[in-house]
PDB file of C-alpha atoms and ligand atoms in Angstrom:
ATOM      1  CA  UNK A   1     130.062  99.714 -28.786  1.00 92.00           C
ATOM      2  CA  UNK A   2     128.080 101.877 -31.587  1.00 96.00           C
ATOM      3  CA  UNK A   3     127.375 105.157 -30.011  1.00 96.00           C
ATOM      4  CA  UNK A   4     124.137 107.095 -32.006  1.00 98.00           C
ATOM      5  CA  UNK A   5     124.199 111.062 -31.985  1.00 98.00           C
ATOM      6  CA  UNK A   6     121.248 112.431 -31.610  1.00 98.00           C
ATOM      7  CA  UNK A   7     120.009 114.892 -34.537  1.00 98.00           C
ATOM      8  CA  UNK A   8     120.663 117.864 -32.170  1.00 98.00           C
ATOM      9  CA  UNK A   9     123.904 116.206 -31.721  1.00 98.00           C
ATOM     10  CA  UNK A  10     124.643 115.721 -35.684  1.00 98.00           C
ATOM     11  CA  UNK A  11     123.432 119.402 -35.654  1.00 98.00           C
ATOM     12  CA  UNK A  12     126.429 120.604 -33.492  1.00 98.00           C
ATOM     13  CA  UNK A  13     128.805 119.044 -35.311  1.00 98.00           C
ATOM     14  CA  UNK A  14     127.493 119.743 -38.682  1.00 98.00           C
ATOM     15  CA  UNK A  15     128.648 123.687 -37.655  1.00 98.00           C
ATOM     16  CA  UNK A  16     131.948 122.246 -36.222  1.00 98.00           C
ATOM     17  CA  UNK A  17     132.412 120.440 -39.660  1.00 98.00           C
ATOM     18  CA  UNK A  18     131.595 124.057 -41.147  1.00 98.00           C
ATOM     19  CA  UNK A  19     134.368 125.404 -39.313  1.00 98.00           C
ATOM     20  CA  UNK A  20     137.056 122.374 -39.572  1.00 98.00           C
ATOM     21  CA  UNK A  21     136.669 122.990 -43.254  1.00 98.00           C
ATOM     22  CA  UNK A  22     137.668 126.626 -43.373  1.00 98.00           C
ATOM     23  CA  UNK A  23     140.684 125.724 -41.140  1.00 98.00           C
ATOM     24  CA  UNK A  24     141.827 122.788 -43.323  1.00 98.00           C
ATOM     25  CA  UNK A  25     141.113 125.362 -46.733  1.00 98.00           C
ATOM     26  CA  UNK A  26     143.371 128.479 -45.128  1.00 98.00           C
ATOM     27  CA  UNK A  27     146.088 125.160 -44.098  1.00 98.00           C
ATOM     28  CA  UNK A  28     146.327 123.824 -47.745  1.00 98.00           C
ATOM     29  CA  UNK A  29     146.542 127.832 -48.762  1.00 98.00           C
ATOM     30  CA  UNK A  30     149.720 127.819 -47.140  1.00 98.00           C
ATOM     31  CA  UNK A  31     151.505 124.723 -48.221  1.00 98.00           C
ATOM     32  CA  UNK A  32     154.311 125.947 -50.951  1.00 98.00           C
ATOM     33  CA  UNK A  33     158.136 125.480 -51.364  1.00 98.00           C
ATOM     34  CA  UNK A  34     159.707 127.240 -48.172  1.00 98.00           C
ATOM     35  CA  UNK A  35     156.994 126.600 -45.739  1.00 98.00           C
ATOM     36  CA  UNK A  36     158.199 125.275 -42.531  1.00 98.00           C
ATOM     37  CA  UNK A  37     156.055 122.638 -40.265  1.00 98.00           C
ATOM     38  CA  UNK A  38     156.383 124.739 -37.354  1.00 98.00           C
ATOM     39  CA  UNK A  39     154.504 127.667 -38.970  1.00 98.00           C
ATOM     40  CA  UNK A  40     151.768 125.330 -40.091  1.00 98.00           C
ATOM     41  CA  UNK A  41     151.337 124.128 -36.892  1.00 98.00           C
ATOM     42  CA  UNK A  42     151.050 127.029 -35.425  1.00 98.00           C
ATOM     43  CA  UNK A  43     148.577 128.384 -37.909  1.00 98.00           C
ATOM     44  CA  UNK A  44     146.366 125.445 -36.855  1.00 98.00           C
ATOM     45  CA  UNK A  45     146.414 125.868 -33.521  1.00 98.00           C
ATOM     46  CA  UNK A  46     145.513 129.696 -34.294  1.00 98.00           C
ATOM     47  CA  UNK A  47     143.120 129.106 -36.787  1.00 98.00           C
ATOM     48  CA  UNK A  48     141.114 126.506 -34.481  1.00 98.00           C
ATOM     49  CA  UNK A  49     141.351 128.934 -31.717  1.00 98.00           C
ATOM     50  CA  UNK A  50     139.511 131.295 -33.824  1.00 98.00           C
ATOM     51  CA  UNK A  51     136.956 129.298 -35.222  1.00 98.00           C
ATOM     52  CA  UNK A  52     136.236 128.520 -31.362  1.00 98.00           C
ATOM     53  CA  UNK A  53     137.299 125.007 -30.936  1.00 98.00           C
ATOM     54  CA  UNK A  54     140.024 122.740 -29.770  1.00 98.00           C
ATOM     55  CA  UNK A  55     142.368 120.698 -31.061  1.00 98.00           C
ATOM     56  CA  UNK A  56     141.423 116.992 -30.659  1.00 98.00           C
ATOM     57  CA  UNK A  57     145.087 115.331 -31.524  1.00 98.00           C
ATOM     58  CA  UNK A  58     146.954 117.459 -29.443  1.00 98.00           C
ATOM     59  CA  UNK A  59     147.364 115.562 -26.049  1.00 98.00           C
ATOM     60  CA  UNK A  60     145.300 112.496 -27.367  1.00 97.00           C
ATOM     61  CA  UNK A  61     146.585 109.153 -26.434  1.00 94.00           C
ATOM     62  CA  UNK A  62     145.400 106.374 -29.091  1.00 90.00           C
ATOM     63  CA  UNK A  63     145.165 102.670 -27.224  1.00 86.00           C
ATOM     64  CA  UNK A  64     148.855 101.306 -27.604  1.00 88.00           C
ATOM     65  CA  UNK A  65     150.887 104.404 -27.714  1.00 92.00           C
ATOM     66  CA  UNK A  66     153.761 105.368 -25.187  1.00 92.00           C
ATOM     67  CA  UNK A  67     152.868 109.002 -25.382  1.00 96.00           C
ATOM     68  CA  UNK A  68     149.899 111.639 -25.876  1.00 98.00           C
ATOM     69  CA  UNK A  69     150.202 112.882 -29.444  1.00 98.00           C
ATOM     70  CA  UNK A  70     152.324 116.397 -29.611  1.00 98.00           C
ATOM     71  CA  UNK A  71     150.785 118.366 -32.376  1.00 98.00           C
ATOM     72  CA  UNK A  72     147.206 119.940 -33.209  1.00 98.00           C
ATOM     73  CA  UNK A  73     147.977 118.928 -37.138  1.00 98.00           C
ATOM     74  CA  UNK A  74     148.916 115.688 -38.450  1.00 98.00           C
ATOM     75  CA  UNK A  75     151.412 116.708 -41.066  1.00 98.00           C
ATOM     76  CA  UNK A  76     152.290 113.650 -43.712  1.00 98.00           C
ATOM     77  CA  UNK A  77     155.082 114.212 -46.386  1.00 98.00           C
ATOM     78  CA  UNK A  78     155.292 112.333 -49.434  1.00 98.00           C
ATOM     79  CA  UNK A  79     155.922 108.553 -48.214  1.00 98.00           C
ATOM     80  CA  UNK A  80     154.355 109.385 -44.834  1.00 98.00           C
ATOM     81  CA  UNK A  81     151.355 107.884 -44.787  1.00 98.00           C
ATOM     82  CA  UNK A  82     149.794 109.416 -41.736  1.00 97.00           C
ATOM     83  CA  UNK A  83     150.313 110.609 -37.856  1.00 97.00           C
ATOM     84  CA  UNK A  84     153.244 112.702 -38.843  1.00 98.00           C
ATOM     85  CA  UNK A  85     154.358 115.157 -36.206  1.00 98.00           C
ATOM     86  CA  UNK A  86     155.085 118.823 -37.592  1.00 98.00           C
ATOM     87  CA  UNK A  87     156.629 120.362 -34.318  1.00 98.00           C
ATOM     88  CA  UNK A  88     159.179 118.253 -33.653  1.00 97.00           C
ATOM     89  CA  UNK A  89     161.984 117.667 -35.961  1.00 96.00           C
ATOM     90  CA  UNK A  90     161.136 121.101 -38.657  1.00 98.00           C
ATOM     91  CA  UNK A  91     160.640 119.927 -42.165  1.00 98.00           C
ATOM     92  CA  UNK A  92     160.695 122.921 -45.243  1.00 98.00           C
ATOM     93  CA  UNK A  93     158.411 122.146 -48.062  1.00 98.00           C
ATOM     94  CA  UNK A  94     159.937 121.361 -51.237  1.00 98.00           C
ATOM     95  CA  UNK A  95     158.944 121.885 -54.927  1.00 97.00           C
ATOM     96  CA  UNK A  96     156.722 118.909 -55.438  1.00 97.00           C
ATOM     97  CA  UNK A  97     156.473 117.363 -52.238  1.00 98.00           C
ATOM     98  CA  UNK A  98     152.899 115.613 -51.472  1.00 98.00           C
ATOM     99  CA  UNK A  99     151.633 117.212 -48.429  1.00 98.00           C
ATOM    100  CA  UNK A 100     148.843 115.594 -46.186  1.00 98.00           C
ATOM    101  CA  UNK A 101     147.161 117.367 -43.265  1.00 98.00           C
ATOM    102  CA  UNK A 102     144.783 116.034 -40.573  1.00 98.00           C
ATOM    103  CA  UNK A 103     143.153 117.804 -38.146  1.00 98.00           C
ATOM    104  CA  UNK A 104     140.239 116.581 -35.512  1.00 98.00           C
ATOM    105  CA  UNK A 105     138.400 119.580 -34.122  1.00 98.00           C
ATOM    106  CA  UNK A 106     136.393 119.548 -31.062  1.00 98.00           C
ATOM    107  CA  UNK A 107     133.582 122.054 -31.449  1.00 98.00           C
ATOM    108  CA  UNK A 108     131.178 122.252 -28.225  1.00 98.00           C
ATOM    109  CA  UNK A 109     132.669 118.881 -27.089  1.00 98.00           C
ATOM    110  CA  UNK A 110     132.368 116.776 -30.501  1.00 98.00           C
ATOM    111  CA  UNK A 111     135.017 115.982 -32.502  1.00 98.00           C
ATOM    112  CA  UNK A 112     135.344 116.023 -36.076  1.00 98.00           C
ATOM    113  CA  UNK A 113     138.202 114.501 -38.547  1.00 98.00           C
ATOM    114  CA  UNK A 114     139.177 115.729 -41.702  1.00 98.00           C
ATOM    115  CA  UNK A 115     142.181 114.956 -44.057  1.00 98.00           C
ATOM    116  CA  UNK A 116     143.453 116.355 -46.939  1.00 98.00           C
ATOM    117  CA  UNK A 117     146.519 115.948 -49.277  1.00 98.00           C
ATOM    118  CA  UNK A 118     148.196 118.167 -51.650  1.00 98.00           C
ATOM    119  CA  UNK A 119     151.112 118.790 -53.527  1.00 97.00           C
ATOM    120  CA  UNK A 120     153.187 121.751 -52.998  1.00 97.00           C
ATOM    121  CA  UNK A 121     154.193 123.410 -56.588  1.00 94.00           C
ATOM    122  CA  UNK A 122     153.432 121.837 -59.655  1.00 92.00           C
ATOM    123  CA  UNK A 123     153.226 118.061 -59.039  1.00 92.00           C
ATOM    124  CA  UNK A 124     154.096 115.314 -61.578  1.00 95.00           C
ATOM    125  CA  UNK A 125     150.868 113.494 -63.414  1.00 95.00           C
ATOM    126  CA  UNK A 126     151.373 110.092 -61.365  1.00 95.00           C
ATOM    127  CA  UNK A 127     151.152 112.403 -57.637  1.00 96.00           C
ATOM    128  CA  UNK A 128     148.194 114.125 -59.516  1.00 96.00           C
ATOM    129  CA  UNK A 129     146.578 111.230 -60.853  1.00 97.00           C
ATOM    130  CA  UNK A 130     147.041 109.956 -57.212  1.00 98.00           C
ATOM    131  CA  UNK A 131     145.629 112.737 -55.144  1.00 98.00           C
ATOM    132  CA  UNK A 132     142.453 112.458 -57.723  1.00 98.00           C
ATOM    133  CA  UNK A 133     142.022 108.812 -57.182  1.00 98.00           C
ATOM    134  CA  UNK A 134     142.430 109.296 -53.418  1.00 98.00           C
ATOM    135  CA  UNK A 135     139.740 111.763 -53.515  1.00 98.00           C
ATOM    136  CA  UNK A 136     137.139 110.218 -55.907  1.00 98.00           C
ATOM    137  CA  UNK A 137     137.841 106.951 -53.884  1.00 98.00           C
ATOM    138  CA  UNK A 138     136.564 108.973 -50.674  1.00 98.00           C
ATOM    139  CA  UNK A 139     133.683 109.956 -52.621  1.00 98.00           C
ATOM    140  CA  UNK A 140     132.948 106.599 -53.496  1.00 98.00           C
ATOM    141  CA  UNK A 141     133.159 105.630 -49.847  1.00 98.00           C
ATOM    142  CA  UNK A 142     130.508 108.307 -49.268  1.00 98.00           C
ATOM    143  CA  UNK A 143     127.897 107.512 -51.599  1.00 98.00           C
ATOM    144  CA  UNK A 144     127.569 103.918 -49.950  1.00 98.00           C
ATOM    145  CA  UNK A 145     126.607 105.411 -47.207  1.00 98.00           C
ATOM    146  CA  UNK A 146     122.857 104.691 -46.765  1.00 98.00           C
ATOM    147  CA  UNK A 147     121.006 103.275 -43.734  1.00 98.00           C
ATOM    148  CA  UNK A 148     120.477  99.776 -44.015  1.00 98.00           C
ATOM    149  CA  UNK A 149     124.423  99.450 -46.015  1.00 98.00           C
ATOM    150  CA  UNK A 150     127.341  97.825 -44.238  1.00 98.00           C
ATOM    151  CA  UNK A 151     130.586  99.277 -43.495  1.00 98.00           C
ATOM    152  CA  UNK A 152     131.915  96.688 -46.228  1.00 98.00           C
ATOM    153  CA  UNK A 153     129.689  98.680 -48.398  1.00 98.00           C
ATOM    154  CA  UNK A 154     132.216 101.481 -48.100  1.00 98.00           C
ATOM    155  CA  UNK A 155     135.170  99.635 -48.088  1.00 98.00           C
ATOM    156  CA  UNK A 156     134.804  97.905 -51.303  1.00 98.00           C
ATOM    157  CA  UNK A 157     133.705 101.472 -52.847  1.00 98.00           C
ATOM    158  CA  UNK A 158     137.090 102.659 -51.970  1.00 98.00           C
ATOM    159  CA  UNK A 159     138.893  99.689 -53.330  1.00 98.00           C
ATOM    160  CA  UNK A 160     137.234  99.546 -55.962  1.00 98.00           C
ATOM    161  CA  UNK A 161     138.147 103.325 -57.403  1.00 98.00           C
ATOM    162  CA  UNK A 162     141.846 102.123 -55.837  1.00 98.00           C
ATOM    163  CA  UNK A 163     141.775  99.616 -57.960  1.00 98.00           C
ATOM    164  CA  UNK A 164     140.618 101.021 -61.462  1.00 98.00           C
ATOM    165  CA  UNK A 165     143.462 103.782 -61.073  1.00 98.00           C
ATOM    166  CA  UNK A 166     146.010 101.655 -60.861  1.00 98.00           C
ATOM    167  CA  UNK A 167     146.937 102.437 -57.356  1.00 98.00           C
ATOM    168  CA  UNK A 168     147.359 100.624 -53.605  1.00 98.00           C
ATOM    169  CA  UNK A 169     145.054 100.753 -50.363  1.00 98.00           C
ATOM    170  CA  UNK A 170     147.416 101.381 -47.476  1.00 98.00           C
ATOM    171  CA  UNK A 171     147.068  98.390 -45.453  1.00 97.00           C
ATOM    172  CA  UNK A 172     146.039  98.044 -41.752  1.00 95.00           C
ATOM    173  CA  UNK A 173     144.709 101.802 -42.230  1.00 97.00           C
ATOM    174  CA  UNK A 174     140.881 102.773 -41.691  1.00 97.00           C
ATOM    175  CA  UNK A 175     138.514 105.102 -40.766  1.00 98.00           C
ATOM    176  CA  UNK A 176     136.444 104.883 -37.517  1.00 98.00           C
ATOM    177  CA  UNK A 177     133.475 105.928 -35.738  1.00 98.00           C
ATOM    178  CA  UNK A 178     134.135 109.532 -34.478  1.00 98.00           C
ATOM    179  CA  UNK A 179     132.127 112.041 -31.962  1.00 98.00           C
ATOM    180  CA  UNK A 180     132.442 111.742 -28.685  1.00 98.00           C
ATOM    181  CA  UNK A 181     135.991 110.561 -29.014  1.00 97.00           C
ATOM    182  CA  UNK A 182     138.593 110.772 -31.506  1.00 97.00           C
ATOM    183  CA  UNK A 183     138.260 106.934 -32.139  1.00 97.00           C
ATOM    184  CA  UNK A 184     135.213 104.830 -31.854  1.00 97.00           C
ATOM    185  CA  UNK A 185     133.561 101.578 -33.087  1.00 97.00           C
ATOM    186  CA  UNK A 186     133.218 101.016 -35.986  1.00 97.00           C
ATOM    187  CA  UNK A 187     135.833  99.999 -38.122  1.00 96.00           C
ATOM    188  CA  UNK A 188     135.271 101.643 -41.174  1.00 98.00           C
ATOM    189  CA  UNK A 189     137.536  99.822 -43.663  1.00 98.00           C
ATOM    190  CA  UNK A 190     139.228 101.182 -46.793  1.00 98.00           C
ATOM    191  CA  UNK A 191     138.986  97.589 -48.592  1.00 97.00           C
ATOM    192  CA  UNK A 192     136.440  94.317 -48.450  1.00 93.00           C
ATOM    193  CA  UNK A 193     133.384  92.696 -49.302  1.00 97.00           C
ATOM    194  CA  UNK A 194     129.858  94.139 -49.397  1.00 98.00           C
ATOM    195  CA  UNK A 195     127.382  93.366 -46.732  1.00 98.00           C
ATOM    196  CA  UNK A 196     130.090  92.929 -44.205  1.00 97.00           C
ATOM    197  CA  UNK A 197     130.699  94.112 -41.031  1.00 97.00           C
ATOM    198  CA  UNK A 198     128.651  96.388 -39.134  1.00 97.00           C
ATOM    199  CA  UNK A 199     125.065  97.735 -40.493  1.00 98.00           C
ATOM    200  CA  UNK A 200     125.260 101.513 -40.951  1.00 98.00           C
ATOM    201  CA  UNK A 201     122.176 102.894 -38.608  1.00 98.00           C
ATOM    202  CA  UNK A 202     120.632 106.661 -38.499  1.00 98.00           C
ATOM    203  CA  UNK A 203     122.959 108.838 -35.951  1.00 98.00           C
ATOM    204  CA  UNK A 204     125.682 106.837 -36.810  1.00 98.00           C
ATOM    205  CA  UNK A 205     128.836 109.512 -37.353  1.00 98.00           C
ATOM    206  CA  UNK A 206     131.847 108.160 -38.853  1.00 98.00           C
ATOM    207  CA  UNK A 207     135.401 109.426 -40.226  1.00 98.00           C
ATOM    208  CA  UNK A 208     136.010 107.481 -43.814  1.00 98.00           C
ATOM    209  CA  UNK A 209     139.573 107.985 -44.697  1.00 98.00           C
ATOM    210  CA  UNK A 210     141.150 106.003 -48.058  1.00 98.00           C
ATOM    211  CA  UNK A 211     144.991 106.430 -47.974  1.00 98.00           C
ATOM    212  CA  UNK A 212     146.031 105.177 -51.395  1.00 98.00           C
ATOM    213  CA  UNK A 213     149.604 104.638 -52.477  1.00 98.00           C
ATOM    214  CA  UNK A 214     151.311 104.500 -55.724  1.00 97.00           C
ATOM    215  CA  UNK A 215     153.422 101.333 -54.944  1.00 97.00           C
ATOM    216  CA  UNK A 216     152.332  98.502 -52.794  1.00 97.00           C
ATOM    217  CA  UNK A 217     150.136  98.512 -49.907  1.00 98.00           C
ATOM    218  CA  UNK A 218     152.367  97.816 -47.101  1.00 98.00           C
ATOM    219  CA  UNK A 219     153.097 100.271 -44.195  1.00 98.00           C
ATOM    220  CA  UNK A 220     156.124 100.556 -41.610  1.00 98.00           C
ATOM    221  CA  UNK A 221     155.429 101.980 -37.951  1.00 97.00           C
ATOM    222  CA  UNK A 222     158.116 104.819 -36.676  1.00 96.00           C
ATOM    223  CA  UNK A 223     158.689 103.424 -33.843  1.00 95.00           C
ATOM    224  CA  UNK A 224     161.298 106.236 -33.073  1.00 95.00           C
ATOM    225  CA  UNK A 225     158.690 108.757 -32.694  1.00 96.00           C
ATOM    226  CA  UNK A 226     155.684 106.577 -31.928  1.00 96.00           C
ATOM    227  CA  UNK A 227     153.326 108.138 -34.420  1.00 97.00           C
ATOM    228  CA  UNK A 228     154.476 108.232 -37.838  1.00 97.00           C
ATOM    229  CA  UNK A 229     153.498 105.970 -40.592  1.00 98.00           C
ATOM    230  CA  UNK A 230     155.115 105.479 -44.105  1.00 98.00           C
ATOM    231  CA  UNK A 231     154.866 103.132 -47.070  1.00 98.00           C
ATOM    232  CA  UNK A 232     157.158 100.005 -46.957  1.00 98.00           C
ATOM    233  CA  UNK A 233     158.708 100.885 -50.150  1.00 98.00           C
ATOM    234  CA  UNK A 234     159.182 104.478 -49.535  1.00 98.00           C
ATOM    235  CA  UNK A 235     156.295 104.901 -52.332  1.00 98.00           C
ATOM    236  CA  UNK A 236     154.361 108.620 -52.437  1.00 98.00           C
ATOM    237  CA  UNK A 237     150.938 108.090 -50.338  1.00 98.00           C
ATOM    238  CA  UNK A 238     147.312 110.514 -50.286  1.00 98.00           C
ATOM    239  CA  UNK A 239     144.742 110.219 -47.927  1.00 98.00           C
ATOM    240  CA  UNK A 240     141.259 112.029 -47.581  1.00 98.00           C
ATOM    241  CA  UNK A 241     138.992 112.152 -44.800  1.00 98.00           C
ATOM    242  CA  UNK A 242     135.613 113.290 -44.197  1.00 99.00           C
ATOM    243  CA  UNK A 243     132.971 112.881 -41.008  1.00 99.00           C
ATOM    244  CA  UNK A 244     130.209 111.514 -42.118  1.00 99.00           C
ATOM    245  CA  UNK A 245     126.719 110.821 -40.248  1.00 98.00           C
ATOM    246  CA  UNK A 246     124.096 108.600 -41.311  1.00 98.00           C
ATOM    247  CA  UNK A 247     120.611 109.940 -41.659  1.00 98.00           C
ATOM    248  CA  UNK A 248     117.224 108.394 -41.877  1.00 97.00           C
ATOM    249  CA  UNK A 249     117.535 108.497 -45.913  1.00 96.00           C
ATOM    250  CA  UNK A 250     121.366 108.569 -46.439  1.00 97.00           C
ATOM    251  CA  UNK A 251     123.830 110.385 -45.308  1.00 98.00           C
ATOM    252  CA  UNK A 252     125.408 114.383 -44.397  1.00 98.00           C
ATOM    253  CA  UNK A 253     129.032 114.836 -44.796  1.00 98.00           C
ATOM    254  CA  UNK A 254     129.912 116.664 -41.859  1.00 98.00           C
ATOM    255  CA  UNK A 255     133.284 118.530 -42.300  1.00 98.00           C
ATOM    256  CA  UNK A 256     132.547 120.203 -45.758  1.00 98.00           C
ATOM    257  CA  UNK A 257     131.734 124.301 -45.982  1.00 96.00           C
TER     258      UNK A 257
HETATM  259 MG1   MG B 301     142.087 112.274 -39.483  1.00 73.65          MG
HETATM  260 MG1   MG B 302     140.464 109.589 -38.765  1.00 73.65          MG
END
């Protein structure tokens, strides 16, 4: 079931999406050669105390998993697609290594999720080329959103930028409704046809995330640590996310300063 906000509602987490995005900015300050997980983690638990929120992941239990998720910061290296833990086993950034972080932040009791990958050092033109695509691909995903659209809409906007660059949707990935909850209806999918799926109604909020790849499309589940997901063919993977709420004449992206 489609949940509406209310325009008070979008107004809240409009600040909270103020906030997320100075955390996330001071997060991808930080990522060089030598940085340790750990210390990221623990700057995101600090930072989001200090912007006066909590951290949505940590302690969240997504339908199907065996455990509450350990971490306030997804933390994604290179082939990890997403849900990568950064407190448990410590990884140290290397030269080059293509570094995605994902936080939800619950301001005043709504929840906002924002991604965002980058490489640490100079990266090579294909990981650049692929963190651009990634992003304009979100964009694209954006600008379809208009009352009246369909999340196909968005989908096929992202697939369609995937496609042009040269590069592969992660498959059996997508974004969601967000809010209330860390994950609500509806689907919001990173490939398909237009006029599909649900119809995107004012107060709808929603998290659209492409994660692109630069090999094929196919993902593996960790099923070691419950969480983590990589590409099939150890490929190098981006992913963006924004919240995004429908309005009565388009749309406001939530989580940007
Ligand atoms: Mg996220
Ligand atoms: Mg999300």
């Amino acid at each position: 079931m489609i949940e509406l906000k209310s325009k008070e509602e979008i107004e809240i987490m409009r600040e909270g999406g103020r906030r997320h995005a100075r955390i996330l900015r001071a997060l991808k300050d930080m990522v060089e050669p030598g940085v340790s997980s750990f210390v990221l983690e623990e700057k995101a638990r600090e930072l989001i105390e200090k912007e006066e929120g909590e951290a949505s992941f940590l302690g969240y239990s997504p339908e199907g998993a065996n455990r509450p998720f350990p971490a306030a910061l997804c933390f994604s290296v290179n082939d990890e697609v997403v849900h990568g833990i950064p407190n448990e086993k410590e990884y140290i950034i290397k030269e080059g290594d293509l570094i995605t972080l994902d936080i939800g932040f619950t301001y005043k009791g709504f929840i906002t999720d924002s991604a965002i990958t980058v490489v640490s050092g100079n990266g090579t033109d294909e990981t650049k080329a692929l963190i651009k695509a990634t992003r304009e691909a979100l964009e694209a995903g954006i600008k379809a959103v208009k009352p009246g659209r369909f999340v196909g809409d968005i989908g096929a906007a992202v697939a369609s930028v995937a496609k042009d660059a040269g590069f592969s949707i992660a498959k059996g990935l997508s974004g969601h409704g967000v809010g209330y909850a860390v994950h609500e209806d509806p689907f919001v999918p990173n490939e398909g046809a237009r006029g599909t799926g649900e119809e995107l109604r004012p107060g709808m909020v929603i998290a659209i995330e492409p994660m692109l790849t630069l090999g094929g499309g196919k993902v593996v589940f960790d099923n070691e640590d419950g969480y983590t997901y990589r590409t099939k063919d150890g490929s190098l993977a981006a992913h963006f996310e924004h919240t995004v709420a429908v309005t009565e004449d388009g749309h406001i992206v939530l989580t940007r300063e």
